GROMACS .gro file of C-alpha atoms in nm:
model
  283
    1MET     CA    1   0.791   8.785   0.418
    2ALA     CA    2   0.694   8.998   0.717
    3GLU     CA    3   0.358   8.802   0.727
    4ASN     CA    4   0.531   8.473   0.744
    5LYS     CA    5   0.758   8.609   1.020
    6ASN     CA    6   0.465   8.717   1.229
    7ALA     CA    7   0.283   8.389   1.162
    8GLN     CA    8   0.569   8.202   1.305
    9GLN     CA    9   0.561   8.375   1.636
   10THR     CA   10   0.273   8.184   1.790
   11GLY     CA   11   0.381   7.910   2.018
   12LEU     CA   12   0.698   8.095   2.116
   13ILE     CA   13   0.569   8.190   2.462
   14THR     CA   14   0.646   7.941   2.739
   15LYS     CA   15   0.528   7.909   3.089
   16LYS     CA   16   0.860   8.037   3.202
   17ASP     CA   17   0.799   8.353   2.998
   18VAL     CA   18   0.458   8.399   3.162
   19ARG     CA   19   0.602   8.344   3.505
   20ASN     CA   20   0.885   8.592   3.445
   21SER     CA   21   0.629   8.844   3.334
   22PHE     CA   22   0.423   8.820   3.647
   23ILE     CA   23   0.740   8.833   3.868
   24LEU     CA   24   0.834   9.160   3.686
   25TRP     CA   25   0.479   9.289   3.732
   26HIS     CA   26   0.489   9.232   4.102
   27ALA     CA   27   0.841   9.375   4.138
   28PHE     CA   28   0.739   9.716   4.004
   29ALA     CA   29   0.358   9.739   4.017
   30GLU     CA   30   0.359   9.962   4.322
   31THR     CA   31   0.693  10.117   4.267
   32SER     CA   32   0.659  10.302   3.938
   33LEU     CA   33   0.325  10.472   3.990
   34ASN     CA   34   0.277  10.816   3.836
   35PHE     CA   35  -0.022  11.056   3.831
   36GLU     CA   36  -0.057  11.043   3.463
   37ARG     CA   37  -0.071  10.662   3.382
   38LEU     CA   38  -0.047  10.493   3.734
   39GLN     CA   39   0.080  10.130   3.681
   40ALA     CA   40   0.110  10.156   3.302
   41LEU     CA   41   0.507  10.152   3.320
   42ALA     CA   42   0.504   9.844   3.540
   43PHE     CA   43   0.258   9.667   3.316
   44CYS     CA   44   0.447   9.749   2.990
   45ASN     CA   45   0.778   9.657   3.150
   46SER     CA   46   0.647   9.318   3.252
   47LEU     CA   47   0.549   9.237   2.892
   48THR     CA   48   0.854   9.390   2.718
   49GLY     CA   49   1.040   9.055   2.692
   50ILE     CA   50   0.741   8.874   2.557
   51LEU     CA   51   0.669   9.153   2.306
   52LYS     CA   52   1.015   9.139   2.179
   53LYS     CA   53   0.965   8.767   2.110
   54LEU     CA   54   0.637   8.819   1.939
   55TYR     CA   55   0.726   9.130   1.726
   56PRO     CA   56   1.081   9.102   1.586
   57ASP     CA   57   0.996   9.399   1.356
   58LYS     CA   58   1.073   9.727   1.538
   59LYS     CA   59   0.763   9.899   1.409
   60ASP     CA   60   0.537   9.628   1.538
   61LEU     CA   61   0.720   9.630   1.863
   62SER     CA   62   0.687   9.985   1.907
   63ALA     CA   63   0.321   9.989   1.836
   64ALA     CA   64   0.280   9.709   2.094
   65LEU     CA   65   0.473   9.899   2.365
   66GLN     CA   66   0.274  10.213   2.307
   67ARG     CA   67  -0.073  10.050   2.351
   68HIS     CA   68   0.047   9.917   2.680
   69LEU     CA   69   0.163  10.246   2.800
   70THR     CA   70  -0.190  10.384   2.833
   71MET     CA   71  -0.331  10.445   3.181
   72TYR     CA   72  -0.365  10.119   3.386
   73ASN     CA   73  -0.437  10.067   3.751
   74THR     CA   74  -0.552   9.745   3.935
   75GLU     CA   75  -0.470   9.532   4.243
   76ALA     CA   76  -0.131   9.367   4.195
   77ASN     CA   77  -0.204   9.015   4.316
   78TRP     CA   78  -0.523   8.954   4.133
   79GLY     CA   79  -0.424   9.171   3.845
   80ALA     CA   80  -0.181   8.910   3.737
   81VAL     CA   81  -0.470   8.731   3.564
   82VAL     CA   82  -0.497   9.041   3.326
   83ASN     CA   83  -0.130   8.990   3.238
   84GLY     CA   84  -0.186   8.643   3.138
   85ILE     CA   85  -0.493   8.726   2.928
   86THR     CA   86  -0.309   9.010   2.756
   87ILE     CA   87  -0.009   8.775   2.666
   88ALA     CA   88  -0.250   8.526   2.507
   89LEU     CA   89  -0.426   8.792   2.299
   90GLU     CA   90  -0.087   8.945   2.193
   91GLU     CA   91   0.026   8.608   2.089
   92GLN     CA   92  -0.294   8.581   1.865
   93VAL     CA   93  -0.228   8.932   1.716
   94ALA     CA   94   0.126   8.842   1.635
   95ALA     CA   95   0.003   8.540   1.432
   96THR     CA   96  -0.259   8.734   1.249
   97THR     CA   97  -0.181   8.844   0.895
   98ASP     CA   98  -0.503   9.018   0.810
   99GLU     CA   99  -0.465   9.384   0.889
  100GLU     CA  100  -0.833   9.448   0.978
  101THR     CA  101  -0.840   9.157   1.216
  102LYS     CA  102  -0.522   9.263   1.374
  103LYS     CA  103  -0.656   9.616   1.427
  104SER     CA  104  -0.974   9.497   1.589
  105SER     CA  105  -0.772   9.257   1.797
  106THR     CA  106  -0.546   9.527   1.925
  107GLU     CA  107  -0.854   9.743   2.008
  108LEU     CA  108  -0.983   9.441   2.195
  109ILE     CA  109  -0.682   9.418   2.421
  110THR     CA  110  -0.684   9.780   2.510
  111GLY     CA  111  -1.069   9.771   2.587
  112LEU     CA  112  -1.032   9.444   2.782
  113LYS     CA  113  -0.756   9.588   2.996
  114ALA     CA  114  -0.957   9.898   3.065
  115GLY     CA  115  -1.276   9.703   3.137
  116LEU     CA  116  -1.111   9.444   3.366
  117MET     CA  117  -0.892   9.666   3.574
  118GLY     CA  118  -1.174   9.794   3.790
  119PRO     CA  119  -1.357   9.474   3.875
  120ILE     CA  120  -1.027   9.288   3.937
  121ALA     CA  121  -0.911   9.558   4.172
  122GLY     CA  122  -1.248   9.539   4.355
  123ILE     CA  123  -1.202   9.158   4.400
  124GLY     CA  124  -0.838   9.191   4.498
  125ASP     CA  125  -0.893   9.485   4.740
  126SER     CA  126  -1.183   9.306   4.916
  127LEU     CA  127  -1.009   8.976   4.955
  128ASP     CA  128  -0.656   9.082   5.007
  129PHE     CA  129  -0.647   9.416   5.179
  130GLY     CA  130  -1.004   9.410   5.326
  131THR     CA  131  -1.028   9.054   5.467
  132LEU     CA  132  -0.727   8.821   5.440
  133ARG     CA  133  -0.446   9.045   5.536
  134PRO     CA  134  -0.615   9.196   5.841
  135ILE     CA  135  -0.717   8.858   5.967
  136VAL     CA  136  -0.357   8.722   5.940
  137ILE     CA  137  -0.214   9.038   6.112
  138GLY     CA  138  -0.490   9.022   6.387
  139ILE     CA  139  -0.407   8.667   6.463
  140CYS     CA  140  -0.039   8.741   6.483
  141VAL     CA  141  -0.067   9.055   6.712
  142PRO     CA  142  -0.129   8.879   7.039
  143PHE     CA  143   0.166   8.641   6.982
  144VAL     CA  144   0.388   8.948   6.884
  145MET     CA  145   0.285   9.123   7.198
  146ASN     CA  146   0.404   8.813   7.397
  147GLY     CA  147   0.742   8.838   7.222
  148SER     CA  148   0.717   8.589   6.940
  149VAL     CA  149   0.957   8.685   6.660
  150ILE     CA  150   0.810   8.420   6.423
  151ALA     CA  151   0.468   8.572   6.461
  152ALA     CA  152   0.609   8.910   6.355
  153LEU     CA  153   0.744   8.744   6.037
  154ILE     CA  154   0.429   8.554   5.950
  155PRO     CA  155   0.246   8.845   5.763
  156LEU     CA  156   0.544   8.899   5.547
  157ILE     CA  157   0.574   8.519   5.480
  158TYR     CA  158   0.202   8.511   5.407
  159GLN     CA  159   0.225   8.792   5.159
  160VAL     CA  160   0.517   8.638   4.965
  161LEU     CA  161   0.356   8.293   4.951
  162TYR     CA  162   0.016   8.454   4.856
  163MET     CA  163   0.181   8.640   4.590
  164PHE     CA  164   0.385   8.366   4.434
  165ILE     CA  165   0.118   8.099   4.458
  166CYS     CA  166  -0.210   8.268   4.402
  167SER     CA  167  -0.080   8.522   4.138
  168ASN     CA  168   0.122   8.268   3.948
  169ILE     CA  169  -0.178   8.046   3.920
  170LEU     CA  170  -0.395   8.330   3.802
  171SER     CA  171  -0.135   8.455   3.555
  172GLN     CA  172  -0.094   8.105   3.410
  173ALA     CA  173  -0.474   8.056   3.393
  174GLY     CA  174  -0.523   8.387   3.230
  175TYR     CA  175  -0.270   8.294   2.956
  176GLU     CA  176  -0.401   7.937   2.900
  177LYS     CA  177  -0.780   8.027   2.878
  178GLY     CA  178  -0.745   8.381   2.729
  179LYS     CA  179  -1.006   8.635   2.784
  180ASN     CA  180  -1.274   8.372   2.866
  181SER     CA  181  -1.101   8.273   3.186
  182ILE     CA  182  -1.178   8.602   3.377
  183MET     CA  183  -1.531   8.623   3.223
  184ASN     CA  184  -1.601   8.266   3.355
  185ILE     CA  185  -1.484   8.378   3.696
  186LEU     CA  186  -1.690   8.697   3.699
  187GLN     CA  187  -2.008   8.545   3.558
  188SER     CA  188  -2.013   8.220   3.752
  189GLY     CA  189  -2.099   8.382   4.084
  190LYS     CA  190  -1.831   8.181   4.262
  191ILE     CA  191  -1.619   8.492   4.328
  192HIS     CA  192  -1.917   8.652   4.528
  193LYS     CA  193  -1.952   8.341   4.734
  194ILE     CA  194  -1.586   8.348   4.817
  195ILE     CA  195  -1.601   8.721   4.904
  196ASP     CA  196  -1.914   8.673   5.117
  197GLY     CA  197  -1.761   8.373   5.299
  198PHE     CA  198  -1.433   8.554   5.377
  199GLY     CA  199  -1.633   8.855   5.475
  200MET     CA  200  -1.836   8.658   5.733
  201PHE     CA  201  -1.509   8.497   5.861
  202GLY     CA  202  -1.348   8.849   5.878
  203LEU     CA  203  -1.644   8.975   6.080
  204PHE     CA  204  -1.613   8.671   6.315
  205MET     CA  205  -1.241   8.758   6.367
  206MET     CA  206  -1.307   9.126   6.418
  207GLY     CA  207  -1.559   9.033   6.690
  208ALA     CA  208  -1.306   8.815   6.865
  209LEU     CA  209  -1.037   9.074   6.832
  210SER     CA  210  -1.264   9.343   6.970
  211ALA     CA  211  -1.355   9.123   7.267
  212THR     CA  212  -0.974   9.061   7.331
  213TYR     CA  213  -0.841   9.415   7.298
  214VAL     CA  214  -1.135   9.643   7.400
  215LYS     CA  215  -1.107   9.661   7.779
  216ILE     CA  216  -1.350   9.897   7.939
  217THR     CA  217  -1.465   9.871   8.299
  218THR     CA  218  -1.634  10.103   8.549
  219PRO     CA  219  -1.520  10.133   8.922
  220LEU     CA  220  -1.859  10.289   9.020
  221VAL     CA  221  -2.012  10.151   9.339
  222ILE     CA  222  -2.349  10.255   9.471
  223THR     CA  223  -2.403  10.261   9.838
  224THR     CA  224  -2.754  10.207   9.957
  225GLY     CA  225  -2.921  10.352  10.270
  226GLY     CA  226  -2.888  10.030  10.454
  227GLY     CA  227  -2.510  10.030  10.421
  228ASN     CA  228  -2.508   9.778  10.131
  229SER     CA  229  -2.304   9.854   9.829
  230ILE     CA  230  -2.374   9.757   9.463
  231ASN     CA  231  -2.064   9.711   9.239
  232ILE     CA  232  -2.194   9.830   8.895
  233GLN     CA  233  -1.937   9.633   8.704
  234GLU     CA  234  -2.026   9.304   8.867
  235THR     CA  235  -2.388   9.374   8.809
  236LEU     CA  236  -2.338   9.436   8.443
  237ASP     CA  237  -2.128   9.128   8.404
  238GLY     CA  238  -2.409   8.932   8.562
  239ILE     CA  239  -2.643   9.059   8.302
  240ILE     CA  240  -2.423   9.045   7.986
  241PRO     CA  241  -2.035   8.994   8.034
  242CYS     CA  242  -1.837   9.271   7.876
  243ILE     CA  243  -2.150   9.466   7.794
  244ILE     CA  244  -1.969   9.807   7.799
  245PRO     CA  245  -1.700   9.710   7.542
  246ILE     CA  246  -1.980   9.573   7.324
  247LEU     CA  247  -2.177   9.893   7.339
  248VAL     CA  248  -1.862  10.102   7.252
  249VAL     CA  249  -1.780   9.880   6.952
  250PHE     CA  250  -2.141   9.893   6.823
  251ALA     CA  251  -2.144  10.280   6.878
  252VAL     CA  252  -1.831  10.318   6.669
  253TYR     CA  253  -1.975  10.080   6.401
  254PHE     CA  254  -2.306  10.256   6.366
  255TYR     CA  255  -2.137  10.591   6.351
  256ILE     CA  256  -1.912  10.474   6.067
  257LYS     CA  257  -2.218  10.319   5.889
  258LYS     CA  258  -2.424  10.646   5.912
  259PHE     CA  259  -2.157  10.920   5.876
  260GLY     CA  260  -1.864  10.737   5.701
  261PRO     CA  261  -1.518  10.631   5.805
  262HIS     CA  262  -1.399  10.954   5.968
  263TYR     CA  263  -1.134  10.764   6.164
  264LEU     CA  264  -0.942  11.069   6.307
  265ARG     CA  265  -1.266  11.218   6.435
  266ILE     CA  266  -1.350  10.888   6.589
  267LEU     CA  267  -1.011  10.852   6.745
  268LEU     CA  268  -1.022  11.201   6.889
  269ALA     CA  269  -1.369  11.140   7.034
  270ILE     CA  270  -1.268  10.814   7.202
  271VAL     CA  271  -0.956  10.992   7.354
  272ILE     CA  272  -1.156  11.297   7.477
  273ALA     CA  273  -1.430  11.072   7.622
  274SER     CA  274  -1.183  10.840   7.793
  275LEU     CA  275  -0.995  11.120   7.964
  276ALA     CA  276  -1.318  11.287   8.076
  277LEU     CA  277  -1.485  10.974   8.209
  278SER     CA  278  -1.152  10.864   8.382
  279PHE     CA  279  -1.133  11.203   8.547
  280PHE     CA  280  -1.472  11.183   8.682
  281GLY     CA  281  -1.425  10.811   8.802
  282VAL     CA  282  -1.688  10.678   8.570
  283LEU     CA  283  -1.454  10.442   8.376
   0.00000   0.00000   0.00000
């Protein structure tokens, strides 16, 4: 009787269930973190409604909840694909009557989550936090400084749209294609092209923002013996415009590349150098 009940569970999960699951995931992914299991509570909470549908027997439901309370941590937006894959696999487990197959399938779910959370976090952090979000904020900052209220809201609007469009698509794709979906993405090489492309665009934008916000000039004027004066800034601009800001940006870049991102140390060095050079009239 129990076998027939489990066998009937497949096909119960709808697109609405998957969408509700990813909404719950995003609502709590970054708010229920703890040192022991990180995002496990949020992940388990996002699947609770679906697991109740799949496992009407309390013993099976308890086992399913316990396996999703193990340590889990990934990037929330792209991590939605893991939710979709897990739902598809849980649906298969619920329809399985053979105990050995069910045991191996549950082990597959746990192993797949552990194996995917790192690569998915790397992709999500690179694209979202490392590239797209800084670009959006960087584009909006000049307009905000000029008093644009809409520009101040655009990063928030972008994040909401990005979450509901991109993450919903990934969650549904993960559910529809199962574990093969993310494997195809990771093995196809397309994701590396996307990251490289956005990375180059990000560098382009960082260069544009550096040219816009890094303002360094020198008031130095050299007077020759014949009474002629040479304006150092005009001379430098005649050779390479904005050469001083370029040199400062590249100096910071090479320091980070060689010694690491010690941002507080860099900030203090810039402040001290700026005060000293301004005091002596060099900059």
